[in-house]
PDB file of C-alpha atoms and ligand atoms in Angstrom:
ATOM      1  CA  MET A  10      -8.337  -5.065   9.129  1.00 50.00           C
ATOM      2  CA  MET A  11      -5.946  -6.943   6.875  1.00 67.00           C
ATOM      3  CA  ALA A  12      -3.388  -4.146   7.211  1.00 71.00           C
ATOM      4  CA  LYS A  13      -3.355  -4.301  11.031  1.00 78.00           C
ATOM      5  CA  GLU A  14      -2.903  -8.053  11.050  1.00 86.00           C
ATOM      6  CA  PHE A  15       0.286  -7.835   8.958  1.00 94.00           C
ATOM      7  CA  GLU A  16       1.897  -4.607  10.155  1.00 94.00           C
ATOM      8  CA  GLU A  17       3.892  -6.294  12.920  1.00 94.00           C
ATOM      9  CA  LYS A  18       4.982  -9.255  10.801  1.00 96.00           C
ATOM     10  CA  LYS A  19       8.479  -9.600   9.394  1.00 97.00           C
ATOM     11  CA  ALA A  20       9.054  -9.532   5.653  1.00 98.00           C
ATOM     12  CA  GLU A  21       9.973 -13.241   5.557  1.00 98.00           C
ATOM     13  CA  GLU A  22       6.811 -14.182   7.468  1.00 98.00           C
ATOM     14  CA  ILE A  23       4.686 -12.253   5.010  1.00 98.00           C
ATOM     15  CA  LEU A  24       6.380 -13.906   2.031  1.00 98.00           C
ATOM     16  CA  LYS A  25       5.880 -17.379   3.559  1.00 98.00           C
ATOM     17  CA  TRP A  26       2.225 -16.595   4.137  1.00 98.00           C
ATOM     18  CA  ALA A  27       1.880 -15.374   0.538  1.00 98.00           C
ATOM     19  CA  ILE A  28       3.454 -18.506  -0.951  1.00 98.00           C
ATOM     20  CA  GLU A  29       1.343 -20.798   1.239  1.00 98.00           C
ATOM     21  CA  LYS A  30      -1.854 -18.949   0.493  1.00 98.00           C
ATOM     22  CA  PHE A  31      -1.467 -18.191  -3.214  1.00 98.00           C
ATOM     23  CA  GLY A  32       1.087 -20.736  -4.518  1.00 97.00           C
ATOM     24  CA  LYS A  33       1.704 -20.131  -8.237  1.00 97.00           C
ATOM     25  CA  LYS A  34      -0.959 -17.423  -8.276  1.00 98.00           C
ATOM     26  CA  VAL A  35       1.396 -14.958  -6.598  1.00 98.00           C
ATOM     27  CA  ALA A  36       4.497 -13.482  -8.194  1.00 98.00           C
ATOM     28  CA  LEU A  37       7.112 -10.876  -7.360  1.00 98.00           C
ATOM     29  CA  ALA A  38       7.223  -7.877  -9.691  1.00 98.00           C
ATOM     30  CA  SER A  39      10.909  -7.107  -9.945  1.00 97.00           C
ATOM     31  CA  SER A  40      12.812  -4.299 -11.608  1.00 96.00           C
ATOM     32  CA  PHE A  41      15.917  -5.590  -9.823  1.00 97.00           C
ATOM     33  CA  GLY A  42      16.353  -2.508  -7.661  1.00 96.00           C
ATOM     34  CA  ALA A  43      17.802  -2.849  -4.149  1.00 96.00           C
ATOM     35  CA  GLU A  44      14.464  -3.747  -2.528  1.00 97.00           C
ATOM     36  CA  ASP A  45      13.668  -6.311  -5.218  1.00 97.00           C
ATOM     37  CA  VAL A  46      16.940  -8.195  -4.816  1.00 98.00           C
ATOM     38  CA  VAL A  47      16.316  -8.366  -1.053  1.00 98.00           C
ATOM     39  CA  LEU A  48      12.907  -9.909  -1.733  1.00 98.00           C
ATOM     40  CA  ILE A  49      14.372 -12.315  -4.301  1.00 98.00           C
ATOM     41  CA  ASP A  50      16.955 -13.520  -1.773  1.00 98.00           C
ATOM     42  CA  MET A  51      14.226 -14.073   0.833  1.00 98.00           C
ATOM     43  CA  LEU A  52      11.872 -15.739  -1.627  1.00 98.00           C
ATOM     44  CA  MET A  53      14.482 -18.106  -3.020  1.00 98.00           C
ATOM     45  CA  LYS A  54      15.280 -19.244   0.538  1.00 97.00           C
ATOM     46  CA  ILE A  55      11.601 -19.939   1.163  1.00 97.00           C
ATOM     47  CA  ASP A  56      10.734 -21.506  -2.201  1.00 97.00           C
ATOM     48  CA  PRO A  57      13.257 -21.674  -5.093  1.00 96.00           C
ATOM     49  CA  SER A  58      10.389 -22.137  -7.524  1.00 96.00           C
ATOM     50  CA  ALA A  59       8.588 -18.942  -6.470  1.00 97.00           C
ATOM     51  CA  ARG A  60       7.496 -16.838  -9.420  1.00 98.00           C
ATOM     52  CA  ILE A  61       9.392 -13.666 -10.320  1.00 98.00           C
ATOM     53  CA  PHE A  62       8.573 -11.505 -13.301  1.00 98.00           C
ATOM     54  CA  THR A  63      10.152  -8.440 -14.813  1.00 98.00           C
ATOM     55  CA  ILE A  64       8.970  -5.980 -17.406  1.00 98.00           C
ATOM     56  CA  ASP A  65      11.594  -5.458 -20.075  1.00 98.00           C
ATOM     57  CA  THR A  66      10.546  -2.084 -21.419  1.00 98.00           C
ATOM     58  CA  GLY A  67      13.195  -2.176 -24.146  1.00 97.00           C
ATOM     59  CA  ARG A  68      14.866   0.902 -22.613  1.00 97.00           C
ATOM     60  CA  LEU A  69      16.564  -0.617 -19.565  1.00 97.00           C
ATOM     61  CA  PRO A  70      20.181   0.184 -18.705  1.00 97.00           C
ATOM     62  CA  GLN A  71      22.796  -2.526 -19.355  1.00 98.00           C
ATOM     63  CA  GLU A  72      23.505  -2.684 -15.601  1.00 97.00           C
ATOM     64  CA  THR A  73      19.970  -3.982 -15.027  1.00 98.00           C
ATOM     65  CA  TYR A  74      20.502  -6.845 -17.466  1.00 98.00           C
ATOM     66  CA  ASP A  75      23.818  -7.556 -15.719  1.00 98.00           C
ATOM     67  CA  VAL A  76      22.193  -7.934 -12.309  1.00 98.00           C
ATOM     68  CA  ILE A  77      19.421 -10.100 -13.790  1.00 98.00           C
ATOM     69  CA  GLU A  78      22.118 -12.469 -15.103  1.00 98.00           C
ATOM     70  CA  LYS A  79      23.805 -12.561 -11.704  1.00 98.00           C
ATOM     71  CA  ILE A  80      20.525 -13.315  -9.926  1.00 98.00           C
ATOM     72  CA  MET A  81      19.700 -16.082 -12.403  1.00 97.00           C
ATOM     73  CA  GLU A  82      23.132 -17.639 -11.851  1.00 97.00           C
ATOM     74  CA  LYS A  83      23.235 -17.324  -8.061  1.00 97.00           C
ATOM     75  CA  TYR A  84      19.764 -18.600  -7.286  1.00 97.00           C
ATOM     76  CA  GLY A  85      18.896 -20.600 -10.384  1.00 96.00           C
ATOM     77  CA  ALA A  86      15.854 -18.328 -10.415  1.00 93.00           C
ATOM     78  CA  LYS A  87      13.525 -18.595 -13.360  1.00 94.00           C
ATOM     79  CA  ILE A  88      12.636 -15.067 -14.395  1.00 97.00           C
ATOM     80  CA  GLU A  89       9.514 -14.433 -16.466  1.00 98.00           C
ATOM     81  CA  PHE A  90      10.175 -11.625 -18.977  1.00 98.00           C
ATOM     82  CA  LEU A  91       7.325  -9.465 -20.189  1.00 98.00           C
ATOM     83  CA  PHE A  92       7.721  -7.263 -23.247  1.00 98.00           C
ATOM     84  CA  PRO A  93       5.447  -4.460 -24.400  1.00 98.00           C
ATOM     85  CA  ASP A  94       3.153  -5.006 -27.349  1.00 98.00           C
ATOM     86  CA  LYS A  95       5.393  -4.700 -30.407  1.00 98.00           C
ATOM     87  CA  ARG A  96       2.927  -2.896 -32.655  1.00 98.00           C
ATOM     88  CA  ALA A  97       1.926  -0.405 -29.929  1.00 98.00           C
ATOM     89  CA  VAL A  98       5.592   0.555 -29.430  1.00 98.00           C
ATOM     90  CA  GLU A  99       6.157   0.859 -33.168  1.00 98.00           C
ATOM     91  CA  GLU A 100       3.128   3.122 -33.610  1.00 98.00           C
ATOM     92  CA  MET A 101       4.085   5.263 -30.602  1.00 98.00           C
ATOM     93  CA  LEU A 102       7.607   5.864 -31.902  1.00 98.00           C
ATOM     94  CA  GLU A 103       6.408   6.563 -35.441  1.00 98.00           C
ATOM     95  CA  LYS A 104       3.940   9.131 -34.138  1.00 98.00           C
ATOM     96  CA  TYR A 105       5.847  10.847 -31.338  1.00 98.00           C
ATOM     97  CA  GLY A 106       9.517   9.957 -31.812  1.00 98.00           C
ATOM     98  CA  PRO A 107      11.757   7.793 -29.643  1.00 97.00           C
ATOM     99  CA  ASN A 108      12.304  10.491 -26.979  1.00 97.00           C
ATOM    100  CA  LEU A 109       8.627  11.336 -26.466  1.00 97.00           C
ATOM    101  CA  PHE A 110       8.879  11.140 -22.666  1.00 95.00           C
ATOM    102  CA  TYR A 111      10.727  14.466 -22.493  1.00 94.00           C
ATOM    103  CA  LYS A 112       8.066  16.285 -24.511  1.00 95.00           C
ATOM    104  CA  SER A 113       5.150  16.259 -22.025  1.00 93.00           C
ATOM    105  CA  VAL A 114       3.804  14.462 -18.947  1.00 92.00           C
ATOM    106  CA  GLU A 115       1.052  12.985 -21.145  1.00 95.00           C
ATOM    107  CA  LEU A 116       3.529  11.487 -23.591  1.00 96.00           C
ATOM    108  CA  ARG A 117       5.712  10.216 -20.747  1.00 95.00           C
ATOM    109  CA  ARG A 118       2.638   8.531 -19.272  1.00 95.00           C
ATOM    110  CA  LEU A 119       1.730   7.090 -22.664  1.00 97.00           C
ATOM    111  CA  CYS A 120       5.195   5.566 -22.947  1.00 97.00           C
ATOM    112  CA  CYS A 121       4.981   4.159 -19.389  1.00 96.00           C
ATOM    113  CA  HIS A 122       1.535   2.817 -20.158  1.00 97.00           C
ATOM    114  CA  ILE A 123       2.588   1.004 -23.318  1.00 98.00           C
ATOM    115  CA  ARG A 124       5.964  -0.187 -22.076  1.00 98.00           C
ATOM    116  CA  LYS A 125       5.112  -0.962 -18.431  1.00 96.00           C
ATOM    117  CA  VAL A 126       1.457  -0.843 -17.441  1.00 96.00           C
ATOM    118  CA  GLU A 127       0.024  -2.936 -20.274  1.00 97.00           C
ATOM    119  CA  PRO A 128       2.529  -5.799 -19.771  1.00 97.00           C
ATOM    120  CA  LEU A 129       1.883  -5.619 -16.009  1.00 97.00           C
ATOM    121  CA  GLU A 130      -1.862  -5.864 -16.489  1.00 96.00           C
ATOM    122  CA  ARG A 131      -1.366  -8.791 -18.841  1.00 96.00           C
ATOM    123  CA  ILE A 132       0.286 -10.841 -16.089  1.00 97.00           C
ATOM    124  CA  LEU A 133      -1.850  -9.539 -13.217  1.00 97.00           C
ATOM    125  CA  LYS A 134      -4.922 -10.758 -15.046  1.00 96.00           C
ATOM    126  CA  ASP A 135      -3.827 -14.328 -14.295  1.00 96.00           C
ATOM    127  CA  LEU A 136      -2.643 -13.753 -10.731  1.00 98.00           C
ATOM    128  CA  ASP A 137      -4.473 -13.538  -7.403  1.00 98.00           C
ATOM    129  CA  ALA A 138      -1.719 -11.584  -5.679  1.00 98.00           C
ATOM    130  CA  TRP A 139       1.535  -9.791  -6.409  1.00 98.00           C
ATOM    131  CA  ILE A 140       4.548  -8.798  -4.370  1.00 98.00           C
ATOM    132  CA  THR A 141       6.407  -5.499  -4.680  1.00 97.00           C
ATOM    133  CA  GLY A 142       9.437  -3.853  -3.105  1.00 96.00           C
ATOM    134  CA  LEU A 143       7.628  -0.578  -2.359  1.00 95.00           C
ATOM    135  CA  ARG A 144       8.690   1.272   0.782  1.00 95.00           C
ATOM    136  CA  ARG A 145       6.790   4.094   2.467  1.00 94.00           C
ATOM    137  CA  GLU A 146       9.777   6.414   2.735  1.00 90.00           C
ATOM    138  CA  GLN A 147      10.519   6.224  -1.008  1.00 83.00           C
ATOM    139  CA  SER A 148       8.225   9.057  -2.056  1.00 77.00           C
ATOM    140  CA  VAL A 149       5.209  11.209  -1.314  1.00 80.00           C
ATOM    141  CA  THR A 150       3.119   8.859  -3.428  1.00 77.00           C
ATOM    142  CA  ARG A 151       3.977   5.837  -1.250  1.00 82.00           C
ATOM    143  CA  VAL A 152       3.593   6.978   2.372  1.00 88.00           C
ATOM    144  CA  GLN A 153       0.256   5.242   2.835  1.00 89.00           C
ATOM    145  CA  ILE A 154       1.008   1.799   1.477  1.00 93.00           C
ATOM    146  CA  GLU A 155       0.216  -1.191   3.683  1.00 95.00           C
ATOM    147  CA  LYS A 156       2.157  -4.441   3.908  1.00 97.00           C
ATOM    148  CA  VAL A 157      -0.843  -6.317   2.587  1.00 97.00           C
ATOM    149  CA  GLU A 158      -3.582  -4.393   0.816  1.00 96.00           C
ATOM    150  CA  GLU A 159      -6.408  -4.818  -1.612  1.00 96.00           C
ATOM    151  CA  ASP A 160      -5.716  -3.822  -5.204  1.00 96.00           C
ATOM    152  CA  GLU A 161      -8.893  -3.338  -7.179  1.00 95.00           C
ATOM    153  CA  ARG A 162      -8.407  -3.579 -10.941  1.00 94.00           C
ATOM    154  CA  THR A 163     -10.548  -3.848 -14.022  1.00 93.00           C
ATOM    155  CA  PHE A 164      -9.658  -6.461 -16.629  1.00 91.00           C
ATOM    156  CA  ASP A 165     -11.674  -6.528 -19.850  1.00 89.00           C
ATOM    157  CA  GLY A 166     -14.388  -4.528 -18.097  1.00 92.00           C
ATOM    158  CA  ILE A 167     -14.602  -6.909 -15.140  1.00 93.00           C
ATOM    159  CA  LYS A 168     -13.595  -5.732 -11.663  1.00 95.00           C
ATOM    160  CA  ARG A 169     -11.345  -7.949  -9.573  1.00 95.00           C
ATOM    161  CA  VAL A 170      -9.662  -7.465  -6.234  1.00 97.00           C
ATOM    162  CA  LEU A 171      -6.107  -8.697  -6.142  1.00 97.00           C
ATOM    163  CA  ILE A 172      -3.935  -8.731  -3.059  1.00 97.00           C
ATOM    164  CA  LYS A 173      -0.866  -6.519  -3.230  1.00 97.00           C
ATOM    165  CA  ILE A 174       1.919  -7.478  -0.868  1.00 98.00           C
ATOM    166  CA  ASN A 175       4.583  -4.940   0.118  1.00 97.00           C
ATOM    167  CA  PRO A 176       6.683  -6.794   2.724  1.00 98.00           C
ATOM    168  CA  LEU A 177       9.287  -4.006   2.985  1.00 97.00           C
ATOM    169  CA  ALA A 178       6.756  -1.186   3.435  1.00 97.00           C
ATOM    170  CA  ASP A 179       8.247  -0.067   6.760  1.00 96.00           C
ATOM    171  CA  TRP A 180      11.911  -0.732   5.933  1.00 97.00           C
ATOM    172  CA  THR A 181      14.466   2.060   5.821  1.00 95.00           C
ATOM    173  CA  GLU A 182      17.063   2.373   3.084  1.00 93.00           C
ATOM    174  CA  LYS A 183      19.705   1.372   5.649  1.00 96.00           C
ATOM    175  CA  GLN A 184      17.864  -1.854   6.455  1.00 97.00           C
ATOM    176  CA  VAL A 185      17.776  -2.702   2.734  1.00 97.00           C
ATOM    177  CA  TRP A 186      21.523  -2.205   2.313  1.00 97.00           C
ATOM    178  CA  ASP A 187      22.399  -3.977   5.574  1.00 98.00           C
ATOM    179  CA  TYR A 188      20.447  -7.001   4.300  1.00 98.00           C
ATOM    180  CA  ILE A 189      22.151  -6.898   0.882  1.00 98.00           C
ATOM    181  CA  LYS A 190      25.657  -6.753   2.405  1.00 98.00           C
ATOM    182  CA  ARG A 191      24.945  -9.317   5.138  1.00 98.00           C
ATOM    183  CA  ASN A 192      23.552 -11.831   2.659  1.00 98.00           C
ATOM    184  CA  ASN A 193      25.899 -11.031  -0.219  1.00 98.00           C
ATOM    185  CA  VAL A 194      23.010 -10.359  -2.568  1.00 98.00           C
ATOM    186  CA  PRO A 195      23.894  -9.254  -6.142  1.00 98.00           C
ATOM    187  CA  TYR A 196      22.714  -5.701  -6.817  1.00 98.00           C
ATOM    188  CA  ASN A 197      22.556  -3.237  -9.683  1.00 97.00           C
ATOM    189  CA  ALA A 198      25.974  -1.574 -10.145  1.00 97.00           C
ATOM    190  CA  LEU A 199      24.249   1.781 -10.741  1.00 95.00           C
ATOM    191  CA  HIS A 200      23.442   1.926  -7.015  1.00 95.00           C
ATOM    192  CA  ASP A 201      27.174   2.491  -6.408  1.00 95.00           C
ATOM    193  CA  ARG A 202      27.048   5.437  -8.806  1.00 93.00           C
ATOM    194  CA  SER A 203      24.397   7.445  -6.881  1.00 91.00           C
ATOM    195  CA  TYR A 204      21.337   5.905  -8.495  1.00 89.00           C
ATOM    196  CA  PRO A 205      19.082   4.927  -5.540  1.00 85.00           C
ATOM    197  CA  SER A 206      16.087   4.296  -7.807  1.00 86.00           C
ATOM    198  CA  ILE A 207      16.540   2.730 -11.238  1.00 91.00           C
ATOM    199  CA  GLY A 208      14.096   2.510 -14.091  1.00 92.00           C
ATOM    200  CA  CYS A 209      14.513   2.996 -17.829  1.00 95.00           C
ATOM    201  CA  ALA A 210      17.842   4.487 -18.943  1.00 95.00           C
ATOM    202  CA  PRO A 211      16.505   7.712 -20.495  1.00 95.00           C
ATOM    203  CA  CYS A 212      14.294   8.453 -17.468  1.00 93.00           C
ATOM    204  CA  THR A 213      16.761   7.774 -14.662  1.00 90.00           C
ATOM    205  CA  ARG A 214      19.827   9.720 -13.583  1.00 89.00           C
ATOM    206  CA  ALA A 215      22.165   9.916 -10.608  1.00 89.00           C
ATOM    207  CA  ILE A 216      21.180  12.143  -7.683  1.00 88.00           C
ATOM    208  CA  LYS A 217      23.289  14.711  -5.838  1.00 86.00           C
ATOM    209  CA  PRO A 218      24.075  14.382  -2.106  1.00 84.00           C
ATOM    210  CA  GLY A 219      21.029  15.386  -0.050  1.00 83.00           C
ATOM    211  CA  GLU A 220      18.561  14.999  -2.900  1.00 83.00           C
ATOM    212  CA  ASP A 221      15.395  12.943  -2.487  1.00 81.00           C
ATOM    213  CA  ILE A 222      15.885   9.251  -3.402  1.00 78.00           C
ATOM    214  CA  ARG A 223      13.390   9.514  -6.273  1.00 79.00           C
ATOM    215  CA  ALA A 224      14.875  12.786  -7.566  1.00 82.00           C
ATOM    216  CA  GLY A 225      16.669  10.957 -10.370  1.00 82.00           C
ATOM    217  CA  ARG A 226      13.453   9.521 -11.837  1.00 81.00           C
ATOM    218  CA  TRP A 227      11.659  11.711 -14.414  1.00 84.00           C
ATOM    219  CA  TRP A 228      13.635  14.603 -12.919  1.00 82.00           C
ATOM    220  CA  TRP A 229      11.891  17.103 -15.159  1.00 81.00           C
ATOM    221  CA  GLU A 230       8.508  16.417 -13.506  1.00 83.00           C
ATOM    222  CA  THR A 231       7.124  17.423 -10.073  1.00 74.00           C
ATOM    223  CA  PRO A 232       7.204  14.803  -7.242  1.00 69.00           C
ATOM    224  CA  GLU A 233       3.468  13.994  -7.151  1.00 65.00           C
ATOM    225  CA  LYS A 234       3.539  13.021 -10.838  1.00 65.00           C
ATOM    226  CA  LYS A 235       6.445  10.625 -10.488  1.00 66.00           C
ATOM    227  CA  GLU A 236       4.793   7.256 -10.833  1.00 67.00           C
ATOM    228  CA  CYS A 237       4.813   5.142 -13.948  1.00 68.00           C
ATOM    229  CA  GLY A 238       1.298   3.864 -13.380  1.00 69.00           C
ATOM    230  CA  LEU A 239       2.345   0.462 -12.027  1.00 76.00           C
ATOM    231  CA  HIS A 240       1.462   1.455  -8.491  1.00 76.00           C
ATOM    232  CA  ILE A 241      -1.373   3.879  -8.984  1.00 66.00           C
ATOM    233  CA  LYS A 242      -4.624   2.621  -7.556  1.00 63.00           C
ATOM    234  CA  GLN A 243      -7.310   2.179 -10.144  1.00 55.00           C
ATOM    235  CA  LYS A 244     -10.476   4.078  -9.377  1.00 43.00           C
TER     236      LYS A 244
HETATM  237 FE1  SF4 B 324       9.070   5.138 -21.266  1.00 62.39          FE
HETATM  238 FE2  SF4 B 324      10.626   6.422 -19.532  1.00 62.39          FE
HETATM  239 FE3  SF4 B 324       8.349   5.254 -18.714  1.00 62.39          FE
HETATM  240 FE4  SF4 B 324      10.477   3.798 -19.450  1.00 62.39          FE
HETATM  241  S1  SF4 B 324      10.308   5.180 -17.658  1.00 62.39           S
HETATM  242  S2  SF4 B 324       8.392   3.412 -19.984  1.00 62.39           S
HETATM  243  S3  SF4 B 324      11.276   5.025 -21.166  1.00 62.39           S
HETATM  244  S4  SF4 B 324       8.573   7.010 -20.105  1.00 62.39           S
END
């Protein structure tokens, strides 16, 4: 029911609704990819004090830090940085080595869990809703996302239903780039070097013409496995 109500609404309308309804209990999860900078531009025009957080996994490319700086300067945006648990990272590296992600899907998932999922859950615990830049055409794992959907999670053994807001769910890649150019939005320089999707440096590479837009993420794995756990529904 919720999905139908929002499907026809524009991204800006959905963001306005989210800010009015949830106030400081909603935040944008940003990795500063093309979709995220579009949402930041929209959000800052609606409410310059809107909350934006990013997960600094410790393995991000320099170009991501560069675009974060540009966004902070242009909009005066206050970015909340989340780091992984220091001891968990130390133990993981001591046990499996710094390049564990190439050794097996399980170890890659462990790394994503420690560096991304745990910090995400730490902030989600205190939120009622979160905003993402997910788009349906990005991958086989995202074709069914709704613009506004329930996100059931378990925190410390207690179930809660958050609201997950994906205002760009039905946008095409062209719409994203038209918006960026039209509004002069700062973007990650790696996008100009054939990186449509950008994550951690060791797990992201450029794609070849004609390749799927997520082909450069965890390229050694099969498409249905290519999620870091941030957007996998909890059972
Ligand atoms: Fe680790 Fe790679 Fe996942 Fe980043 S994307 S958290 S480096 S496995």
